[in-house]
PDB file of C-alpha atoms in Angstrom:
ATOM      1  CA  MET A   1      71.028  97.200 118.914  1.00 57.00           C
ATOM      2  CA  SER A   2      68.477  99.356 117.134  1.00 60.00           C
ATOM      3  CA  GLN A   3      66.249  97.688 114.554  1.00 72.00           C
ATOM      4  CA  THR A   4      66.489 100.786 112.372  1.00 75.00           C
ATOM      5  CA  PRO A   5      68.838  99.968 109.482  1.00 72.00           C
ATOM      6  CA  PRO A   6      71.999 102.060 109.328  1.00 70.00           C
ATOM      7  CA  ALA A   7      71.758 104.725 106.654  1.00 68.00           C
ATOM      8  CA  PRO A   8      74.096 104.132 103.700  1.00 61.00           C
ATOM      9  CA  PRO A   9      76.806 106.766 103.338  1.00 59.00           C
ATOM     10  CA  GLN A  10      76.015 109.677 101.074  1.00 56.00           C
ATOM     11  CA  PRO A  11      77.620 109.713  97.629  1.00 57.00           C
ATOM     12  CA  LYS A  12      81.365 110.196  97.373  1.00 73.00           C
ATOM     13  CA  HIS A  13      82.180 108.435 100.613  1.00 86.00           C
ATOM     14  CA  ASP A  14      85.375 106.463 100.568  1.00 92.00           C
ATOM     15  CA  LEU A  15      86.085 102.743 100.708  1.00 95.00           C
ATOM     16  CA  ASP A  16      86.491 102.747 104.489  1.00 96.00           C
ATOM     17  CA  ASP A  17      83.063 104.362 104.934  1.00 96.00           C
ATOM     18  CA  TRP A  18      81.408 101.757 102.743  1.00 97.00           C
ATOM     19  CA  SER A  19      83.328  98.908 104.400  1.00 98.00           C
ATOM     20  CA  ARG A  20      82.003  99.998 107.785  1.00 97.00           C
ATOM     21  CA  ALA A  21      78.484 100.345 106.388  1.00 97.00           C
ATOM     22  CA  LEU A  22      78.578  96.818 104.967  1.00 98.00           C
ATOM     23  CA  HIS A  23      79.937  95.435 108.216  1.00 98.00           C
ATOM     24  CA  GLU A  24      77.192  97.162 110.195  1.00 98.00           C
ATOM     25  CA  ILE A  25      74.362  95.970 107.947  1.00 98.00           C
ATOM     26  CA  LEU A  26      75.628  92.390 108.211  1.00 98.00           C
ATOM     27  CA  VAL A  27      75.806  92.594 112.004  1.00 98.00           C
ATOM     28  CA  ARG A  28      72.261  93.949 112.077  1.00 98.00           C
ATOM     29  CA  ALA A  29      71.022  91.243 109.708  1.00 98.00           C
ATOM     30  CA  ARG A  30      72.477  88.496 111.891  1.00 97.00           C
ATOM     31  CA  GLU A  31      70.599  89.931 114.869  1.00 97.00           C
ATOM     32  CA  HIS A  32      67.204  90.449 113.254  1.00 98.00           C
ATOM     33  CA  ARG A  33      66.958  88.229 110.154  1.00 97.00           C
ATOM     34  CA  VAL A  34      66.298  84.501 110.108  1.00 97.00           C
ATOM     35  CA  ASN A  35      67.576  83.182 106.765  1.00 97.00           C
ATOM     36  CA  GLU A  36      70.109  83.753 104.003  1.00 95.00           C
ATOM     37  CA  THR A  37      67.609  85.386 101.626  1.00 95.00           C
ATOM     38  CA  GLU A  38      66.857  88.177 104.096  1.00 97.00           C
ATOM     39  CA  LEU A  39      70.564  88.511 104.855  1.00 97.00           C
ATOM     40  CA  ARG A  40      71.442  88.780 101.166  1.00 96.00           C
ATOM     41  CA  GLU A  41      68.732  91.343 100.460  1.00 96.00           C
ATOM     42  CA  ASP A  42      69.977  93.558 103.291  1.00 97.00           C
ATOM     43  CA  ALA A  43      73.570  93.270 102.100  1.00 98.00           C
ATOM     44  CA  ASP A  44      72.606  93.913  98.471  1.00 96.00           C
ATOM     45  CA  LYS A  45      71.409  97.418  99.268  1.00 95.00           C
ATOM     46  CA  VAL A  46      74.790  98.461 100.608  1.00 97.00           C
ATOM     47  CA  ILE A  47      76.917  96.500  98.121  1.00 97.00           C
ATOM     48  CA  ILE A  48      75.127  97.933  95.076  1.00 96.00           C
ATOM     49  CA  ALA A  49      75.149 101.464  96.462  1.00 95.00           C
ATOM     50  CA  ALA A  50      78.827 101.185  97.374  1.00 96.00           C
ATOM     51  CA  CYS A  51      79.851  99.941  93.951  1.00 94.00           C
ATOM     52  CA  ALA A  52      77.852 102.647  92.208  1.00 93.00           C
ATOM     53  CA  ASP A  53      79.472 105.305  94.394  1.00 94.00           C
ATOM     54  CA  LEU A  54      83.021 103.945  94.423  1.00 93.00           C
ATOM     55  CA  TYR A  55      83.334 102.483  90.941  1.00 91.00           C
ATOM     56  CA  GLY A  56      80.430 103.832  88.906  1.00 91.00           C
ATOM     57  CA  LEU A  57      79.064 100.311  88.354  1.00 92.00           C
ATOM     58  CA  SER A  58      75.497  99.792  87.196  1.00 91.00           C
ATOM     59  CA  ASP A  59      73.205  97.743  89.400  1.00 91.00           C
ATOM     60  CA  LEU A  60      72.473  95.603  86.340  1.00 90.00           C
ATOM     61  CA  GLY A  61      75.844  93.946  86.901  1.00 87.00           C
ATOM     62  CA  ALA A  62      74.568  92.376  90.123  1.00 89.00           C
ATOM     63  CA  THR A  63      72.529  89.274  89.256  1.00 85.00           C
ATOM     64  CA  ALA A  64      71.088  86.328  91.184  1.00 83.00           C
ATOM     65  CA  GLU A  65      69.810  82.777  90.720  1.00 72.00           C
ATOM     66  CA  ARG A  66      70.829  82.578  87.058  1.00 73.00           C
ATOM     67  CA  SER A  67      72.348  79.902  84.898  1.00 70.00           C
ATOM     68  CA  PRO A  68      75.703  81.154  83.565  1.00 60.00           C
ATOM     69  CA  GLY A  69      74.461  80.810  80.004  1.00 56.00           C
ATOM     70  CA  PRO A  70      73.528  78.434  77.183  1.00 53.00           C
ATOM     71  CA  ARG A  71      77.146  77.332  76.740  1.00 51.00           C
ATOM     72  CA  HIS A  72      76.972  75.519  80.061  1.00 47.00           C
ATOM     73  CA  SER A  73      74.511  72.624  80.102  1.00 48.00           C
ATOM     74  CA  THR A  74      74.019  72.350  83.856  1.00 53.00           C
ATOM     75  CA  ARG A  75      70.698  73.277  85.386  1.00 57.00           C
ATOM     76  CA  LYS A  76      72.459  74.736  88.391  1.00 68.00           C
ATOM     77  CA  HIS A  77      72.102  78.429  89.121  1.00 74.00           C
ATOM     78  CA  TYR A  78      74.682  80.530  90.908  1.00 73.00           C
ATOM     79  CA  ASP A  79      73.544  82.215  94.105  1.00 78.00           C
ATOM     80  CA  LYS A  80      74.741  85.763  93.473  1.00 89.00           C
ATOM     81  CA  LEU A  81      77.117  87.385  91.012  1.00 88.00           C
ATOM     82  CA  TYR A  82      78.307  90.886  91.884  1.00 91.00           C
ATOM     83  CA  TRP A  83      79.902  91.878  88.579  1.00 87.00           C
ATOM     84  CA  GLY A  84      82.977  89.606  88.685  1.00 86.00           C
ATOM     85  CA  VAL A  85      82.608  88.128  92.169  1.00 90.00           C
ATOM     86  CA  VAL A  86      80.524  84.978  92.644  1.00 89.00           C
ATOM     87  CA  VAL A  87      79.087  84.845  96.173  1.00 94.00           C
ATOM     88  CA  GLU A  88      77.577  81.844  97.910  1.00 95.00           C
ATOM     89  CA  TRP A  89      75.393  83.287 100.664  1.00 96.00           C
ATOM     90  CA  GLU A  90      74.760  80.976 103.605  1.00 97.00           C
ATOM     91  CA  TRP A  91      73.022  81.295 106.947  1.00 97.00           C
ATOM     92  CA  ARG A  92      74.650  78.507 108.939  1.00 94.00           C
ATOM     93  CA  LEU A  93      78.421  78.012 108.977  1.00 96.00           C
ATOM     94  CA  SER A  94      78.770  76.415 112.374  1.00 95.00           C
ATOM     95  CA  SER A  95      80.562  73.178 111.470  1.00 96.00           C
ATOM     96  CA  ASP A  96      83.342  71.921 109.231  1.00 94.00           C
ATOM     97  CA  ALA A  97      80.751  70.087 107.134  1.00 94.00           C
ATOM     98  CA  GLU A  98      78.829  73.316 106.523  1.00 96.00           C
ATOM     99  CA  HIS A  99      82.038  75.109 105.592  1.00 96.00           C
ATOM    100  CA  ASP A 100      82.871  72.289 103.178  1.00 94.00           C
ATOM    101  CA  HIS A 101      79.422  72.454 101.595  1.00 94.00           C
ATOM    102  CA  ALA A 102      79.540  76.227 101.160  1.00 95.00           C
ATOM    103  CA  ALA A 103      83.045  76.117  99.705  1.00 94.00           C
ATOM    104  CA  ALA A 104      82.048  73.356  97.268  1.00 92.00           C
ATOM    105  CA  GLN A 105      79.045  75.406  96.138  1.00 91.00           C
ATOM    106  CA  ALA A 106      81.204  78.499  95.620  1.00 90.00           C
ATOM    107  CA  LEU A 107      83.706  76.524  93.545  1.00 89.00           C
ATOM    108  CA  ASP A 108      80.918  74.924  91.502  1.00 86.00           C
ATOM    109  CA  TYR A 109      79.439  78.326  90.675  1.00 84.00           C
ATOM    110  CA  LEU A 110      82.852  79.704  89.836  1.00 85.00           C
ATOM    111  CA  THR A 111      83.531  76.797  87.499  1.00 81.00           C
ATOM    112  CA  MET A 112      80.194  77.333  85.731  1.00 80.00           C
ATOM    113  CA  VAL A 113      80.744  81.041  85.194  1.00 78.00           C
ATOM    114  CA  ARG A 114      84.287  80.459  83.985  1.00 73.00           C
ATOM    115  CA  ALA A 115      83.168  77.800  81.509  1.00 73.00           C
ATOM    116  CA  SER A 116      80.435  80.058  80.161  1.00 72.00           C
ATOM    117  CA  ALA A 117      82.891  82.909  79.616  1.00 62.00           C
ATOM    118  CA  ARG A 118      85.336  80.615  77.755  1.00 59.00           C
ATOM    119  CA  GLN A 119      88.323  82.339  79.279  1.00 51.00           C
ATOM    120  CA  ASP A 120      91.667  81.045  80.499  1.00 35.00           C
ATOM    121  CA  GLU A 121      91.139  83.228  83.549  1.00 50.00           C
ATOM    122  CA  ALA A 122      88.139  83.118  85.858  1.00 45.00           C
ATOM    123  CA  PHE A 123      86.050  85.240  88.130  1.00 75.00           C
ATOM    124  CA  THR A 124      86.751  84.893  91.831  1.00 86.00           C
ATOM    125  CA  SER A 125      84.396  83.464  94.436  1.00 89.00           C
ATOM    126  CA  VAL A 126      83.439  84.227  98.019  1.00 94.00           C
ATOM    127  CA  VAL A 127      81.338  82.624 100.761  1.00 97.00           C
ATOM    128  CA  ALA A 128      79.523  84.877 103.229  1.00 98.00           C
ATOM    129  CA  ASN A 129      77.018  84.453 106.045  1.00 97.00           C
ATOM    130  CA  GLY A 130      77.175  87.810 107.833  1.00 97.00           C
ATOM    131  CA  GLU A 131      79.456  86.455 110.527  1.00 98.00           C
ATOM    132  CA  GLU A 132      82.232  85.065 108.393  1.00 98.00           C
ATOM    133  CA  TRP A 133      83.781  85.515 104.942  1.00 98.00           C
ATOM    134  CA  GLY A 134      85.533  82.858 102.885  1.00 97.00           C
ATOM    135  CA  PHE A 135      87.830  84.218 100.176  1.00 94.00           C
ATOM    136  CA  LEU A 136      89.246  82.020  97.442  1.00 89.00           C
ATOM    137  CA  ALA A 137      92.873  81.393  98.407  1.00 79.00           C
ATOM    138  CA  THR A 138      95.588  81.230  95.778  1.00 61.00           C
ATOM    139  CA  THR A 139      99.333  81.312  95.656  1.00 45.00           C
ATOM    140  CA  ASP A 140     101.368  82.793  92.811  1.00 39.00           C
ATOM    141  CA  ASP A 141     102.012  79.290  91.443  1.00 42.00           C
ATOM    142  CA  GLU A 142      98.369  78.269  91.680  1.00 44.00           C
ATOM    143  CA  ALA A 143      97.142  81.461  90.076  1.00 39.00           C
ATOM    144  CA  GLU A 144      98.373  80.481  86.614  1.00 41.00           C
ATOM    145  CA  ASP A 145      96.149  77.406  86.497  1.00 46.00           C
ATOM    146  CA  LEU A 146      93.875  77.521  89.508  1.00 47.00           C
ATOM    147  CA  PHE A 147      91.404  75.044  88.134  1.00 46.00           C
ATOM    148  CA  ALA A 148      94.057  72.361  87.760  1.00 49.00           C
ATOM    149  CA  LEU A 149      93.427  71.830  91.477  1.00 49.00           C
ATOM    150  CA  TYR A 150      89.692  71.381  91.151  1.00 50.00           C
ATOM    151  CA  PRO A 151      89.328  67.703  90.170  1.00 49.00           C
ATOM    152  CA  GLY A 152      89.994  66.861  93.815  1.00 50.00           C
ATOM    153  CA  ALA A 153      88.500  69.997  95.274  1.00 51.00           C
ATOM    154  CA  HIS A 154      85.378  68.253  96.497  1.00 51.00           C
ATOM    155  CA  THR A 155      87.225  65.800  98.700  1.00 56.00           C
ATOM    156  CA  PRO A 156      87.466  66.957 102.313  1.00 58.00           C
ATOM    157  CA  PRO A 157      88.511  69.428 103.428  1.00 84.00           C
ATOM    158  CA  VAL A 158      87.343  71.590 100.526  1.00 88.00           C
ATOM    159  CA  ARG A 159      86.928  74.450 103.020  1.00 91.00           C
ATOM    160  CA  LYS A 160      90.708  74.839 102.960  1.00 89.00           C
ATOM    161  CA  ARG A 161      90.477  76.164  99.392  1.00 89.00           C
ATOM    162  CA  LEU A 162      89.143  79.345 101.002  1.00 93.00           C
ATOM    163  CA  GLU A 163      90.694  81.751 103.476  1.00 94.00           C
ATOM    164  CA  TRP A 164      88.179  82.330 106.275  1.00 96.00           C
ATOM    165  CA  ARG A 165      87.870  85.651 108.092  1.00 97.00           C
ATOM    166  CA  VAL A 166      85.504  86.878 110.779  1.00 98.00           C
ATOM    167  CA  ASN A 167      83.206  89.639 109.544  1.00 98.00           C
ATOM    168  CA  SER A 168      84.851  92.994 110.131  1.00 98.00           C
ATOM    169  CA  PRO A 169      85.288  96.304 108.304  1.00 98.00           C
ATOM    170  CA  ALA A 170      88.627  94.963 107.009  1.00 98.00           C
ATOM    171  CA  ALA A 171      87.003  91.806 105.583  1.00 98.00           C
ATOM    172  CA  CYS A 172      84.227  93.894 104.025  1.00 98.00           C
ATOM    173  CA  ARG A 173      86.850  96.174 102.503  1.00 97.00           C
ATOM    174  CA  ARG A 174      88.574  93.191 100.932  1.00 96.00           C
ATOM    175  CA  PHE A 175      85.265  92.070  99.412  1.00 96.00           C
ATOM    176  CA  LEU A 176      84.529  95.514  97.963  1.00 96.00           C
ATOM    177  CA  GLU A 177      88.080  95.733  96.614  1.00 95.00           C
ATOM    178  CA  LEU A 178      87.562  92.413  94.826  1.00 93.00           C
ATOM    179  CA  ILE A 179      84.561  93.869  93.027  1.00 92.00           C
ATOM    180  CA  GLY A 180      86.369  97.080  92.221  1.00 88.00           C
ATOM    181  CA  SER A 181      89.556  95.611  90.807  1.00 83.00           C
ATOM    182  CA  HIS A 182      90.032  96.737  87.203  1.00 41.00           C
ATOM    183  CA  HIS A 183      86.477  98.018  87.214  1.00 45.00           C
ATOM    184  CA  GLN A 184      87.139 100.026  84.062  1.00 34.00           C
ATOM    185  CA  GLN A 185      86.545  96.798  82.126  1.00 42.00           C
ATOM    186  CA  SER A 186      83.164  96.542  80.424  1.00 36.00           C
ATOM    187  CA  VAL A 187      80.512  94.528  82.211  1.00 37.00           C
ATOM    188  CA  THR A 188      80.626  91.545  79.839  1.00 44.00           C
ATOM    189  CA  PRO A 189      81.734  87.943  80.367  1.00 45.00           C
ATOM    190  CA  ARG A 190      85.002  88.637  78.535  1.00 46.00           C
ATOM    191  CA  GLY A 191      85.727  91.869  80.377  1.00 45.00           C
ATOM    192  CA  LEU A 192      84.845  90.430  83.756  1.00 43.00           C
ATOM    193  CA  ALA A 193      86.891  87.275  83.247  1.00 45.00           C
ATOM    194  CA  THR A 194      89.932  89.400  82.455  1.00 47.00           C
ATOM    195  CA  SER A 195      89.335  91.627  85.476  1.00 45.00           C
ATOM    196  CA  PHE A 196      88.629  89.050  88.154  1.00 43.00           C
ATOM    197  CA  GLY A 197      90.639  85.992  87.202  1.00 45.00           C
ATOM    198  CA  PRO A 198      92.947  84.246  89.641  1.00 45.00           C
ATOM    199  CA  SER A 199      95.983  86.000  88.155  1.00 45.00           C
ATOM    200  CA  SER A 200      94.468  89.417  88.868  1.00 44.00           C
ATOM    201  CA  GLN A 201      95.849  91.441  91.724  1.00 43.00           C
ATOM    202  CA  SER A 202      92.501  91.165  93.501  1.00 41.00           C
ATOM    203  CA  ALA A 203      92.715  87.392  93.720  1.00 41.00           C
ATOM    204  CA  LYS A 204      96.200  87.542  95.236  1.00 44.00           C
ATOM    205  CA  THR A 205      95.452  90.005  98.053  1.00 42.00           C
TER     206      THR A 205
END
């Protein structure tokens, strides 16, 4: 495969175009990159461009390595927050233990962001490593109080809290749709919590 990065679609391309572009950049990154930071930086270029084109979102809504805010006392920092979607980027997901660790991290970050926003609803969270996606799995019953499940979420197998999919244009489309759900909301903790909580349509699809 060529080492030349695939060119992002020109403005006004549709969701399928951007889903393919994200899939291709992740495949390329897995071939030529060596760690999660390089992987994330490659993916960022397409994700931010896609969300600007598709949803008119400012790149300022994509943040990394931040504490959720002064309301939350932990010193932990989330990996990446794309507007209302918390993403735990990983490089290795080759064992059940690594899946458990990544899922636990994603749930921790989600809990922090939710607590900072002081909302009954929460953002959603995702795990990604360029080869695989883990989407937070909910049922209609769980959606009303998703975090009621979390006291025991860190007992094995925490990986089962997520629905795992091989990287594909369809999986990339689902990720971009999660970001875009109710994107007319303002980019604030309150607006994002309303848009991306577990009772949102995005979290149920």
